[in-house]
């Protein structure tokens, strides 16, 4: 039981490049989330998916798109990366208890 | 969601109990108290949560005052691996788009 896994762990992009962050969970959770954490700051919600087939914007969605591929997987795409998107990205999932379980994070640097 | 107030930092001796306070004076009746921690560079880790009653699990105990305006997280025997930032969060469960609002938290340093 791996919990929440994220790939890649580290990524460096140039401004304007695109990439997709992958997240998967094996806990049969309905809800999944993407957060970003800037240095010294708390987490901010980017997008969430309350159930398979649905996605909704969070607090800071601009510059991102998401796909809930199936119940297990929730991906985050940066179409045209900007230096302001340099951050640590965390994926989380929750089940019927609403407790969120987090992945290890992806450290993204945009030059 | 109700806001929380926590001390910015505290030290604790290894092997002793660590008592982390949290004020949430504007908590509403359907909001739970959750505690998470974040060890340096890692994803936040769930510790414990409660509504009214005190709760205990293998990691910690949660004491909630009768008026629910404050709570205390107790780590019974702190180890060096418990050094982390601890976040007290109140939020409604079963609310669509529920987001965890991580405030400043308490930076706990466990010393040998």
XYZ file of N, CA and C in Angstrom, chain A residues 33 35 37 41-43 45 48 59 90 95-104 107, chain B residues 34 36 38 41-44 46 49 87 91-100 102:
126
model
N -6.645 16.164 -4.732
C -6.336 17.592 -4.650
C -4.927 17.860 -5.154
N -2.089 20.953 -4.468
C -1.700 22.147 -3.730
C -0.316 22.582 -4.208
N 3.101 24.873 -2.565
C 3.658 25.476 -1.363
C 4.909 26.254 -1.748
N 5.816 29.354 3.160
C 4.384 29.642 3.126
C 3.572 28.369 3.381
N 2.287 28.567 3.592
C 1.392 27.425 3.725
C 0.985 26.894 2.364
N 0.196 25.833 2.376
C -0.273 25.233 1.127
C -1.459 26.009 0.579
N -4.576 25.655 -2.398
C -5.263 24.693 -3.252
C -5.327 25.205 -4.684
N -9.157 20.691 -7.392
C -9.546 19.473 -6.707
C -10.540 18.701 -7.561
N -8.068 27.775 -5.028
C -7.717 29.157 -4.712
C -6.841 29.811 -5.778
N 2.122 19.491 -4.119
C 1.678 18.318 -3.378
C 0.318 17.866 -3.883
N -10.904 10.131 1.523
C -12.026 9.224 1.371
C -13.222 9.694 2.170
N -13.989 8.762 2.713
C -15.237 9.122 3.388
C -15.010 9.886 4.686
N -13.804 9.785 5.266
C -13.549 10.507 6.521
C -13.122 11.943 6.285
N -12.844 12.326 5.049
C -12.370 13.666 4.697
C -10.935 13.960 5.123
N -10.293 13.036 5.805
C -8.890 13.241 6.142
C -8.060 13.177 4.865
N -7.226 14.171 4.642
C -6.414 14.199 3.432
C -5.044 13.591 3.690
N -4.606 12.756 2.749
C -3.295 12.125 2.809
C -2.465 12.640 1.640
N -1.245 13.040 1.952
C -0.423 13.746 0.985
C 0.680 12.870 0.392
N 1.047 13.215 -0.841
C 2.205 12.609 -1.465
C 3.481 13.319 -1.044
N 4.633 12.859 -1.536
C 5.926 13.413 -1.118
C 6.272 14.744 -1.774
N 9.232 19.005 -6.660
C 9.929 20.289 -6.561
C 10.212 20.814 -7.956
N -8.416 19.561 13.275
C -7.460 18.629 12.692
C -6.039 19.081 13.027
N -2.099 18.411 11.593
C -1.153 17.843 10.636
C 0.241 18.310 11.044
N 4.379 18.806 9.252
C 5.189 18.763 8.060
C 6.652 18.739 8.475
N 10.575 19.541 4.144
C 10.563 19.162 2.731
C 9.640 17.998 2.399
N 8.943 17.460 3.375
C 8.051 16.341 3.093
C 6.604 16.810 2.967
N 5.739 15.935 2.482
C 4.321 16.252 2.423
C 3.719 16.283 3.811
N 2.696 17.112 4.026
C 2.038 17.139 5.342
C 1.542 15.753 5.727
N -1.003 13.632 8.310
C -2.147 13.681 9.225
C -1.751 13.098 10.578
N -7.660 14.031 14.598
C -8.713 15.034 14.535
C -9.816 14.705 15.531
N 0.545 21.930 12.440
C -0.533 22.807 12.028
C -1.844 22.362 12.664
N -11.982 22.824 10.047
C -12.761 22.914 8.820
C -13.930 21.942 8.846
N -14.876 22.253 7.989
C -16.094 21.441 7.919
C -15.810 20.229 7.058
N -16.226 19.077 7.526
C -16.105 17.917 6.658
C -17.332 17.853 5.760
N -17.238 17.040 4.726
C -18.338 16.833 3.778
C -18.736 18.126 3.063
N -17.791 19.039 2.950
C -18.053 20.280 2.211
C -17.273 20.209 0.907
N -17.949 20.428 -0.208
C -17.295 20.339 -1.509
C -16.145 21.330 -1.603
N -15.060 20.861 -2.181
C -13.911 21.742 -2.350
C -13.227 22.087 -1.060
N -13.387 21.231 -0.079
C -12.772 21.486 1.216
C -11.280 21.666 1.060
N -10.749 22.777 1.515
C -9.323 22.972 1.430
C -8.763 23.150 2.831
N -7.590 22.643 3.025
C -6.902 22.781 4.297
C -6.164 24.104 4.299
N -3.538 26.057 5.847
C -2.383 25.933 6.726
C -1.909 27.322 7.116
